XYZ file of C-alpha atoms in Angstrom:
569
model
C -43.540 -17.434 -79.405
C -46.411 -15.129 -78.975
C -48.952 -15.579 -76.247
C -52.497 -13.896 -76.267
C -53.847 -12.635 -73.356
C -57.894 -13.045 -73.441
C -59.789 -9.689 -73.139
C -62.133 -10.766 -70.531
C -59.488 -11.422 -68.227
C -57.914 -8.165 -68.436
C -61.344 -6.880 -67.550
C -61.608 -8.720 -64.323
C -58.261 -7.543 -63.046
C -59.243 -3.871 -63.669
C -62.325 -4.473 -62.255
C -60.980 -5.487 -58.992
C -58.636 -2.801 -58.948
C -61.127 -0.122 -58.822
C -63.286 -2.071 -56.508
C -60.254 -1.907 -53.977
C -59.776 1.799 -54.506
C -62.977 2.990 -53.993
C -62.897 0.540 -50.790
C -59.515 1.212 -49.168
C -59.525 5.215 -49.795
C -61.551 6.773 -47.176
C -60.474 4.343 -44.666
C -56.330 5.635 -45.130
C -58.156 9.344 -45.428
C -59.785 8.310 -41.182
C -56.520 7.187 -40.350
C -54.458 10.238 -41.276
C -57.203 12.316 -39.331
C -56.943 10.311 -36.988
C -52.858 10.565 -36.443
C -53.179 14.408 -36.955
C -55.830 14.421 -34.250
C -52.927 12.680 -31.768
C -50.484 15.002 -32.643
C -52.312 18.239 -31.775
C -53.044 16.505 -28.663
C -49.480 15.747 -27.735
C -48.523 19.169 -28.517
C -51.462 20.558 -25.813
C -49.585 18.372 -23.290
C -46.806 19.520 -20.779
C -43.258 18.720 -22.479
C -41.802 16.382 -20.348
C -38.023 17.044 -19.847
C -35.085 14.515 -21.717
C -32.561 12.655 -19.712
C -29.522 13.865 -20.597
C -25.678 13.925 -19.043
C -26.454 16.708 -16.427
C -29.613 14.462 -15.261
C -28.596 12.278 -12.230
C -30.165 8.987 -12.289
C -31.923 9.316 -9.286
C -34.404 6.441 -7.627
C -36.381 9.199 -6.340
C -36.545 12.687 -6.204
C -38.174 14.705 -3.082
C -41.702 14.638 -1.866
C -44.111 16.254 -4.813
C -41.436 15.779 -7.324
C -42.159 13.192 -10.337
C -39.473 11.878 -12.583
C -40.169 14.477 -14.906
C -40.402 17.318 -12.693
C -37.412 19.687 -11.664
C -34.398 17.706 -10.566
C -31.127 19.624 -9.861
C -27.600 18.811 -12.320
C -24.664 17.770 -11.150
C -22.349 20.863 -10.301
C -18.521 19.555 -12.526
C -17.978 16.561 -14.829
C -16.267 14.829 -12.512
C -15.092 12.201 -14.354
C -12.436 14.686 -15.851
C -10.570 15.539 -12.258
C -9.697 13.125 -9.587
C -11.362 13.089 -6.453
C -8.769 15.362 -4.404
C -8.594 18.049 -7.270
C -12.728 18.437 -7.038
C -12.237 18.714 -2.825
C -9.771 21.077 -3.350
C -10.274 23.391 -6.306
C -14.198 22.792 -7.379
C -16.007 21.767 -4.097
C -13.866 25.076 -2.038
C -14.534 27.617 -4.971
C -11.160 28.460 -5.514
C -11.697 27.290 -9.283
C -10.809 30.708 -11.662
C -13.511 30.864 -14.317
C -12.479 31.794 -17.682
C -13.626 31.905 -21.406
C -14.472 28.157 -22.601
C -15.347 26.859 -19.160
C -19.346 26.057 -20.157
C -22.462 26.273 -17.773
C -25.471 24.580 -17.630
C -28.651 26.228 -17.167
C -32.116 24.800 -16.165
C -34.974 27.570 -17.041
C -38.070 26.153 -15.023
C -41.386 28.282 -16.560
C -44.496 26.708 -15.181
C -44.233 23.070 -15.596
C -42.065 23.527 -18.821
C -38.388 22.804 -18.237
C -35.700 24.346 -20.306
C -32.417 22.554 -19.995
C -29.300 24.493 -21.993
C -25.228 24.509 -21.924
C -23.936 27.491 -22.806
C -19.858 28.472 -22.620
C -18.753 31.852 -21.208
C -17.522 33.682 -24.328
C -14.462 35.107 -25.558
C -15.030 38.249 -23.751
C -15.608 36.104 -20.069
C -19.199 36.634 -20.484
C -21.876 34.276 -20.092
C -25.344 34.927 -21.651
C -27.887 33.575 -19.699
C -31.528 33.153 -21.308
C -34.412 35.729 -19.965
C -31.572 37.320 -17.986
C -28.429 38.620 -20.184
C -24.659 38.566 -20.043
C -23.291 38.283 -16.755
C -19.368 38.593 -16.918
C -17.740 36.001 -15.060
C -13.871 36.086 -16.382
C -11.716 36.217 -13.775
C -14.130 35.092 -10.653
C -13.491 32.149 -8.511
C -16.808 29.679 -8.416
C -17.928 31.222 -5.034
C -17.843 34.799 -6.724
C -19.681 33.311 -9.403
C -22.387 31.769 -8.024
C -23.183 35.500 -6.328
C -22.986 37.445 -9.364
C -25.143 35.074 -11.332
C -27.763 34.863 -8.147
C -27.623 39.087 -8.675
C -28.268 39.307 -11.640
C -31.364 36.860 -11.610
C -32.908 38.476 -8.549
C -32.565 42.051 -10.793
C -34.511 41.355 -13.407
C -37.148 37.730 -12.593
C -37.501 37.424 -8.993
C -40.218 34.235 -9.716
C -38.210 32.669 -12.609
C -36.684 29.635 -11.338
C -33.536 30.026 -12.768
C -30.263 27.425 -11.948
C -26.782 27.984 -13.487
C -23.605 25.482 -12.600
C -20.466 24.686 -13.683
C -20.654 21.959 -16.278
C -17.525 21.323 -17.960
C -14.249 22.998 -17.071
C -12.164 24.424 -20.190
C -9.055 23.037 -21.402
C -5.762 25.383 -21.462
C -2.268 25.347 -21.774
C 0.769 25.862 -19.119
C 4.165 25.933 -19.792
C 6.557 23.430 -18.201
C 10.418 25.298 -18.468
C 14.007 24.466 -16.998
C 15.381 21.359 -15.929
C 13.180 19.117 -17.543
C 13.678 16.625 -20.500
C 11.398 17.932 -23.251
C 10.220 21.894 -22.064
C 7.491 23.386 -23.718
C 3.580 24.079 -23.448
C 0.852 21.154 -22.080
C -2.503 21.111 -22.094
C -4.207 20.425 -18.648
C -7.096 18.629 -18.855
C -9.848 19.565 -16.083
C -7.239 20.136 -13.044
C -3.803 18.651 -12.720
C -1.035 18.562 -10.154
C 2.738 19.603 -10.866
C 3.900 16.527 -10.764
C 1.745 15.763 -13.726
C 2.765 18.284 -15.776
C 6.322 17.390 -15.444
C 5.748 13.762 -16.246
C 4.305 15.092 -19.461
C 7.440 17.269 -20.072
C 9.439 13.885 -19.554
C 10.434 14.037 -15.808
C 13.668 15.938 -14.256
C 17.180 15.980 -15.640
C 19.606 13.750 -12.887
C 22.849 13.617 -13.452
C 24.950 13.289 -16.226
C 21.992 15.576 -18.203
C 21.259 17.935 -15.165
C 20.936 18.615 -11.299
C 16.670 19.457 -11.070
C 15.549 20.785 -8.122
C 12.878 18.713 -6.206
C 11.915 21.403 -3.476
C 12.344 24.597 -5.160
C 10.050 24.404 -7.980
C 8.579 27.060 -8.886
C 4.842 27.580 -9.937
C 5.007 31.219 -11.508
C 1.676 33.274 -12.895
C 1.157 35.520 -16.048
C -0.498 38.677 -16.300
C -2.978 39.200 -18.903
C -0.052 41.658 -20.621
C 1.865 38.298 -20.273
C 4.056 39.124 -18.133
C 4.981 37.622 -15.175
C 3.468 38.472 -11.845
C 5.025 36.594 -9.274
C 5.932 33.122 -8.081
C 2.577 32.311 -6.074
C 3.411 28.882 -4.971
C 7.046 26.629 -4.510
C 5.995 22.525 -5.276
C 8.652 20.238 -2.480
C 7.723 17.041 -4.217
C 10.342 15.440 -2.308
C 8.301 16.325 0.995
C 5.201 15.309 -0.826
C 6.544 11.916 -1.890
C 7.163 11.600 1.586
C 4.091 12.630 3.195
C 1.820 13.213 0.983
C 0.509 16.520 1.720
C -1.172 18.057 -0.974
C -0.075 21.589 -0.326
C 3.359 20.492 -1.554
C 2.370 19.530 -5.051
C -0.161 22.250 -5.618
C -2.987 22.300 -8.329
C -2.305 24.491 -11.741
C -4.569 27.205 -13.058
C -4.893 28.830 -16.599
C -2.487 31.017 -16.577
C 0.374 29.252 -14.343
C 3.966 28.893 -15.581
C 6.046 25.778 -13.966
C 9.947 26.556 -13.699
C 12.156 23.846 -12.684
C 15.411 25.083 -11.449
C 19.027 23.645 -10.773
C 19.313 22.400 -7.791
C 20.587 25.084 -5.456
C 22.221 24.983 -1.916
C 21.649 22.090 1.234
C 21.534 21.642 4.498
C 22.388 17.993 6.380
C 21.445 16.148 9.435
C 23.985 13.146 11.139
C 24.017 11.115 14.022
C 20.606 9.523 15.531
C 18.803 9.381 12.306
C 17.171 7.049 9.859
C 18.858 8.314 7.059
C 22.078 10.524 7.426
C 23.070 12.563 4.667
C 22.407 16.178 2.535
C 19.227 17.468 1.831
C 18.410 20.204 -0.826
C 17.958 23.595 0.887
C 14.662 25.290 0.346
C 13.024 28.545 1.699
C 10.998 28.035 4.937
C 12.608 25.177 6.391
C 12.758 24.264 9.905
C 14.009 21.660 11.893
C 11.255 18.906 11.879
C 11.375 19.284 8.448
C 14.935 18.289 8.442
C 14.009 15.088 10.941
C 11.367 14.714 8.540
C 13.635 14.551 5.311
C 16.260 12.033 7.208
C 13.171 9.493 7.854
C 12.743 10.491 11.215
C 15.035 9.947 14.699
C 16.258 6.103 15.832
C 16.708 5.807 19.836
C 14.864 7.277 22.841
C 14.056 11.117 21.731
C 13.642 12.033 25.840
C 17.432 10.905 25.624
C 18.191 12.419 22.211
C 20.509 15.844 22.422
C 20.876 18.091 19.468
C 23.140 20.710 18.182
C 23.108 22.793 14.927
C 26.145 23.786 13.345
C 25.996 27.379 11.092
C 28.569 29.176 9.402
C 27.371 32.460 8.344
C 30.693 34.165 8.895
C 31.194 32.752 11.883
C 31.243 29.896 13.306
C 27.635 29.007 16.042
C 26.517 25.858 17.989
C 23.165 26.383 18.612
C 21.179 23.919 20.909
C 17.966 22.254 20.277
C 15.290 21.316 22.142
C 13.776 18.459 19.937
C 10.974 17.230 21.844
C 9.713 21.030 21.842
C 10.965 21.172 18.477
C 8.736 18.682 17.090
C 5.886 19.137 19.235
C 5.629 22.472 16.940
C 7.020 24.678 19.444
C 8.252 27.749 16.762
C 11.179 28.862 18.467
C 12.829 25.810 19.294
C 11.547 24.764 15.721
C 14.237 27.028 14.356
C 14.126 28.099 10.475
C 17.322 26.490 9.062
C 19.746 28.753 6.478
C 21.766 27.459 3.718
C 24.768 25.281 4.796
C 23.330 24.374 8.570
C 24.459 21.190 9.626
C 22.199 19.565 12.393
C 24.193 16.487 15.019
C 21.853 14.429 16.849
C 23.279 12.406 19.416
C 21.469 9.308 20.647
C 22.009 6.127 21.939
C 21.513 4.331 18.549
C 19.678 1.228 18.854
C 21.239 -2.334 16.421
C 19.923 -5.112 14.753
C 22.484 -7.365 13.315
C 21.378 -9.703 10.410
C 23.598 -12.474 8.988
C 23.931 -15.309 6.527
C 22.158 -15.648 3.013
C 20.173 -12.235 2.438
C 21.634 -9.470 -0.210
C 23.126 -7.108 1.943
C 24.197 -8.477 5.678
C 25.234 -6.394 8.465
C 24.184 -3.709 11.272
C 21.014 -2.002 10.647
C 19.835 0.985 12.921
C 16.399 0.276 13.966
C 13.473 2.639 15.556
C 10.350 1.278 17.422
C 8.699 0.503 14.598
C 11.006 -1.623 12.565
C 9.635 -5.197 12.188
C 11.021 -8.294 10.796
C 9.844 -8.017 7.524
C 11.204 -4.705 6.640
C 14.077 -5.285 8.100
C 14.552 -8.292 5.266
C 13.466 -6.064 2.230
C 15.938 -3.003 3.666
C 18.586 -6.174 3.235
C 17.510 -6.609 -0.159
C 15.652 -9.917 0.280
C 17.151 -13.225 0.286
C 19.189 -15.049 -1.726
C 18.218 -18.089 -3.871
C 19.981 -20.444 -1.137
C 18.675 -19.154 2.082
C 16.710 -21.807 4.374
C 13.530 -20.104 5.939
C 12.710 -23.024 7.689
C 16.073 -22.794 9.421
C 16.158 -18.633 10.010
C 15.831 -17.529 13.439
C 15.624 -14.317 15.656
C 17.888 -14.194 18.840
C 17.007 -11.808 21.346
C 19.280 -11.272 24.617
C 17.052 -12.000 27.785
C 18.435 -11.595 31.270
C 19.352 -14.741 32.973
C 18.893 -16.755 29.441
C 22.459 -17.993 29.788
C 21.507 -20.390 32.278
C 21.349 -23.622 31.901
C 17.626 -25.113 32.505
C 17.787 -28.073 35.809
C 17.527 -31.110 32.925
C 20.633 -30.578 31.035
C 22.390 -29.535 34.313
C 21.239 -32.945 35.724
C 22.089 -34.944 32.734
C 25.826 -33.137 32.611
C 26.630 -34.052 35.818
C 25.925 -37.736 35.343
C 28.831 -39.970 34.095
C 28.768 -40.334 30.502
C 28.834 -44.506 30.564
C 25.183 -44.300 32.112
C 23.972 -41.950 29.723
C 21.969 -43.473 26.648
C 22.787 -42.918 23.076
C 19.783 -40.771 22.293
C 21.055 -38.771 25.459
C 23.986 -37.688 24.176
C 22.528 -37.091 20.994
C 20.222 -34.395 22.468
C 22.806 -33.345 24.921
C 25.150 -32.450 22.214
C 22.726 -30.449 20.106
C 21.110 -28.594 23.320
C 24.377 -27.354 24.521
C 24.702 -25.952 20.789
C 21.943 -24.287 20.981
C 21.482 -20.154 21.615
C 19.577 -18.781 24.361
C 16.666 -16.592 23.238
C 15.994 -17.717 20.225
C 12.160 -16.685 18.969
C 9.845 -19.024 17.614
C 9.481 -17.493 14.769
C 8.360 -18.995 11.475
C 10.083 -17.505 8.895
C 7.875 -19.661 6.022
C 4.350 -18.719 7.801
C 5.805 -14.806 7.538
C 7.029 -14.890 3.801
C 5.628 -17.472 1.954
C 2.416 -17.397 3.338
C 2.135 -13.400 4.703
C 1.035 -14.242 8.190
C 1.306 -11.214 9.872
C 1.225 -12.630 13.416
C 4.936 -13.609 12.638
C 6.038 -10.077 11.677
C 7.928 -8.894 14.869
C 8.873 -5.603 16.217
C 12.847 -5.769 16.424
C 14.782 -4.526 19.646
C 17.697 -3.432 19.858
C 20.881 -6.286 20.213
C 18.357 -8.484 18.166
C 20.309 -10.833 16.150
C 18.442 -12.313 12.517
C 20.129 -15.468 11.305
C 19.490 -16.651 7.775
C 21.357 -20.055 7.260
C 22.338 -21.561 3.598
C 20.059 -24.491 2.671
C 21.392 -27.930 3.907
C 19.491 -30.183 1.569
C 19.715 -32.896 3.975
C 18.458 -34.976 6.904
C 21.138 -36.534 8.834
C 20.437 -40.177 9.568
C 22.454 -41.777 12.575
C 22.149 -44.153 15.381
C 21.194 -48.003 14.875
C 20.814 -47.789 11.195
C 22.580 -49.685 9.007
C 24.319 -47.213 6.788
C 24.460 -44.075 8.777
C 24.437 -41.123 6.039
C 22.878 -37.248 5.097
C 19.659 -38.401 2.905
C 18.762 -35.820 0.321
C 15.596 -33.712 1.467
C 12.341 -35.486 -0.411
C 9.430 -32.943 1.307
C 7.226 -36.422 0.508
C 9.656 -38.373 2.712
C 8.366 -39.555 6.473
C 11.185 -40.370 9.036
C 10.211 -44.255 7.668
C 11.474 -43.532 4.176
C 14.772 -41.648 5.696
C 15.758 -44.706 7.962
C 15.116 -47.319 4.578
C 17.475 -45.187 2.850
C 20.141 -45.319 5.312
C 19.752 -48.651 4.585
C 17.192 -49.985 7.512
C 17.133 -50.460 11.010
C 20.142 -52.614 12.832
C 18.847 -56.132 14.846
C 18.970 -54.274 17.959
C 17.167 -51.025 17.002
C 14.506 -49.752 19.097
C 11.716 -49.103 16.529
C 9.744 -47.221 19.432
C 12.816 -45.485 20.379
C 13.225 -43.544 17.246
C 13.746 -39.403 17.739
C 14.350 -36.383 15.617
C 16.225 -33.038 16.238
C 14.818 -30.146 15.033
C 17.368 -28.251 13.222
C 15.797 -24.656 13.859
C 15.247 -25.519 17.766
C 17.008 -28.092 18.875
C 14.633 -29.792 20.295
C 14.481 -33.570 20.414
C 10.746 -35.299 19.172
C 9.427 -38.897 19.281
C 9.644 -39.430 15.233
C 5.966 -40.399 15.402
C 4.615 -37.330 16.882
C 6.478 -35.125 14.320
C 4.548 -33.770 11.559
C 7.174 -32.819 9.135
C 10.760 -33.437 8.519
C 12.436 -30.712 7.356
C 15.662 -29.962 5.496
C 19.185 -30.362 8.043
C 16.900 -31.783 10.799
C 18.465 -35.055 11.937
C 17.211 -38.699 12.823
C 18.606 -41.109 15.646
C 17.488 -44.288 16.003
C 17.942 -45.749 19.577
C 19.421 -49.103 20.239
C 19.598 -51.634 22.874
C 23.216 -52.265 24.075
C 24.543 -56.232 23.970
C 25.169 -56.507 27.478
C 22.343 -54.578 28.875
C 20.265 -57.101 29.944
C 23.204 -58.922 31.999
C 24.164 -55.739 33.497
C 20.095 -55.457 34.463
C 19.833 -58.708 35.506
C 23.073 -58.145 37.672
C 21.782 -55.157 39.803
C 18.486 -56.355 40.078
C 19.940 -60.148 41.712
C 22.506 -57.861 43.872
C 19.321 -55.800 44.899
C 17.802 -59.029 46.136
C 20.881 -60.784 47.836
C 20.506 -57.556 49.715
C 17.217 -57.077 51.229
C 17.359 -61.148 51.566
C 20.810 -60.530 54.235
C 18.690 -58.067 55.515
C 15.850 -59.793 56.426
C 17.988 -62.836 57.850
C 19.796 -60.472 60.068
C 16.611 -59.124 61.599
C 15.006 -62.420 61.895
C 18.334 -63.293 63.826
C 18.215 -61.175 66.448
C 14.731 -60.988 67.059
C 14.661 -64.918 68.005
């Protein structure tokens, strides 16, 4: 189907076309003059310097300073090295600088601010701009930071010129001997040797191998690649135990870590945490012997020493260990290979029994406390009672026997009351000295008030669980109720079946299993598992036997009165 489009349509639309032209031309030709015109305008203004990662984001900078003035760079990435290695290495200068370690420089000309990072090259130059190559290969950061500041002042004594260590470069060390997978790691920014050798899989132990853990051995090559000598020996058993960074030292390019076999040892017995043989290693004294066996147990004023060496012969050699490890150097003696050092002490006991992992005698020092004490033992076992553990200590003149019981064992036992014998049965069972402690406060709920120093003779009982509460007295089915923590002493009497006709429903006590001590029911709290209940009774011929003494009480002071009367007439 054809359509016609009229001709004097067509002619409109062209018409308006070039109408719109004509009109819209010289106004796009203003506005490009117009953005040209801005342009050459920004370009006359001062450049105003980028944020970048060497900016800090500071909240303000010093007086006459604006946000886009000069602000000084952070000195090292420190996000690539922990805290200690930056104190240690970066912060002290001791950092080697090497090709690939990269600088940044800030070039201040005017109010123009030139911000660059450049790395020092492959021949341990860097090439610094308006100044030249400085060579820096080879210098620790303090060394640096001179040469650069020389080699400014020679040539633009009024260019502001800063330089600082940006990045540090990555290298390689090799990780050798007794380790599972030996061969060559890269270090990223500064490591420790105990890195490195988790990377190189840990140490051989025994079947695989016998690694050394205090004669490692952190060895430097020459630039011929040979080697130059051991400059440092890691002891990361001392460093596991006191964490002294000097004895798991920081690697630089260049370093070489050799693990060895495990070599020759020296031992220390008697009056010490932890008895036994200690790997040997150059430089050892006697604290660090002490400090390798956990330190003494006992009195050290009392504490005697001797030190056994065989070098041919046989010596005793006496030592002074108070002077010894107050850092006196001769009485600090440096130990050989094979010295055997006897420390005798009174050795001070703490004897834990019943349902933990491991009971028995455990040396203690001044510092041991309950709690460690229980995780040295291994912890408890699934059926230990905490509510029922107790601590015993020995306190003179705690064997005898407070004035109550004394006065109730000394009366005949037909005047004494049911609930009397009750309590005078479980008081007489009970052991002098025993600490309130609250074993449930102190594990369950890590209240530290709880967490006693131990003393020597202490004694730590841990009974098994009794799932019970004994019910007996004037109940009618006296029995061992299972523990229900929901229960009151109420629901414990119903299920011994209820109270008797002559009960005493106010006379109603309970005996507290972890002290003995015996409560009116109603002002106890809790009822715990193996505590016991005794309901009191009244007896069937009590109130004759009351009524008896009271009328022979009264025939009394009656004859007593006639007789006066008597013979005052």
């Amino acid at each position: 189907m054809n359509t016609h489009f009229p001709k004097t349509s067509l002619s409109r639309i062209l018409s308006v076309l070039l109408m719109l032209s004509l009109t819209l031309q010289p106004i796009v030709l203003y506005a490009q003059s117009n953005r040209q015109k801005d342009r050459e305008e920004e370009r006359k203004k001062p450049r105003k310097r980028s944020r970048s990662i060497f900016s800090p984001q500071q909240q303000g900078g010093r007086e006459g300073e604006t946000d886009t003035g000069p602000q000084r760079i952070p000195s090292v990435d420190v996000s690539s090295i922990s805290k200690a290695a930056y104190n240690a290495i970066i912060k002290t200068g001791k950092y080697v600088v090497g090709p690939g370690d990269i600088f940044a420089i800030v070039v201040e000309r005017g109010e123009e601010v030139e911000l660059l990072e450049i790395p020092v090259g492959v021949e341990g130059k860097l090439v610094i701009p308006h100044v030249g190559a400085v060579h820096l290969a080879g210098l620790n950061l303090s060394e640096v930071h001179i040469a650069i500041h020389s080699a400014i002042q020679n040539r633009f004594q009024h260019l502001a010129i800063e330089v600082t260590l940006s990045r540090l470069r990555p290298f390689t060390v090799n990780v050798i001997g007794e380790v599972f997978y030996p061969s060559a790691y890269p270090v990223n920014g500064i490591e420790q040797v105990s890195e490195m050798i988790y990377k190189a899989g840990g140490l051989l132990e025994e079947p695989e191998g016998r690694s050394s853990l205090r004669n490692i051995q952190v060895q430097h090559i020459g630039d011929d690649g040979r080697l130059v000598a051991t400059t440092q020996r890691a002891d990361l058993y001392l460093w596991n135990l006191t964490g002294e960074p000097a004895y798991n030292p920081f690697i630089m390019d260049g370093d070489q870590i050799l693990i060895p076999v495990r070599g020759d040892s020296i031992s220390v017995s008697g009056a010490i945490r932890r008895s036994g043989s200690y790997e040997y290693a150059p430089e050892d004294r006697i604290s660090d012997l002490i400090t390798m066996g956990g330190g003494l147990v006992g009195n050290l004023n009392t504490a005697k020493a001797e030190l056994l060496r065989l070098n041919g012969q046989k010596m005793r050699i006496p030592i002074d260990l108070r002077a010894a490890l107050a850092g006196n150097l001769e009485a600090n003696l440096k130990l050989q290979a094979g010295d055997k050092l006897n420390i005798e002490g009174k050795k001070a006991f703490v004897s834990l029994l019943g349902e933990v992992r491991h009971p028995g005698t455990y040396p203690i020092g001044s510092e041991l406390t309950l709690k460690e004490l229980i995780e040295q033992a291994g912890g408890f076992t699934d059926e230990a009672s905490l509510r029922q553990a107790t601590v015993v200590r020995h306190i003179e003149g705690a064997e005898e026997i407070d004035n109550e019981i004394d006065r109730r064992l000394n009366l005949p036992a037909v005047s004494l009351a049911d609930y009397e014998r009750a309590y005078l049965t479980m008081k007489t069972q009970q052991v002098q000295g025993r600490l309130p402690i609250d074993f449930v406060a102190l594990f369950e709920q890590n209240d530290p008030s709880q967490n006693i120093r131990l003393r020597d003779g202490d004694v730590v009982k841990v009974p098994q669980l009794v799932p019970f509460v004994n019910v007996s007295g004037y109940v009618i089915s006296p029995v061992e109720v299972p523990y229900n923590p929901g229960y009151t002493f109420l629901d414990y009497i119903e299920q011994a079946g209820g109270f008797k006709d002559r009960a005493k429903k106010n006379g109603v006590y309970v005996i507290k299993a972890r002290t003995g001590n015996l409560v009116l029911a109603h002002k106890v709290d809790r009822i715990d598992p193996g505590d016991g209940i005794f309901v009191q009774g009244n007896n069937p011929g009590e109130g004759y036997r009351r009524f008896r003494e009271t009328l022979g009480i009264v025939s009394q002071i009656a004859t007593l009165i006639f007789i006066i009367r008597s013979t005052t007439k």
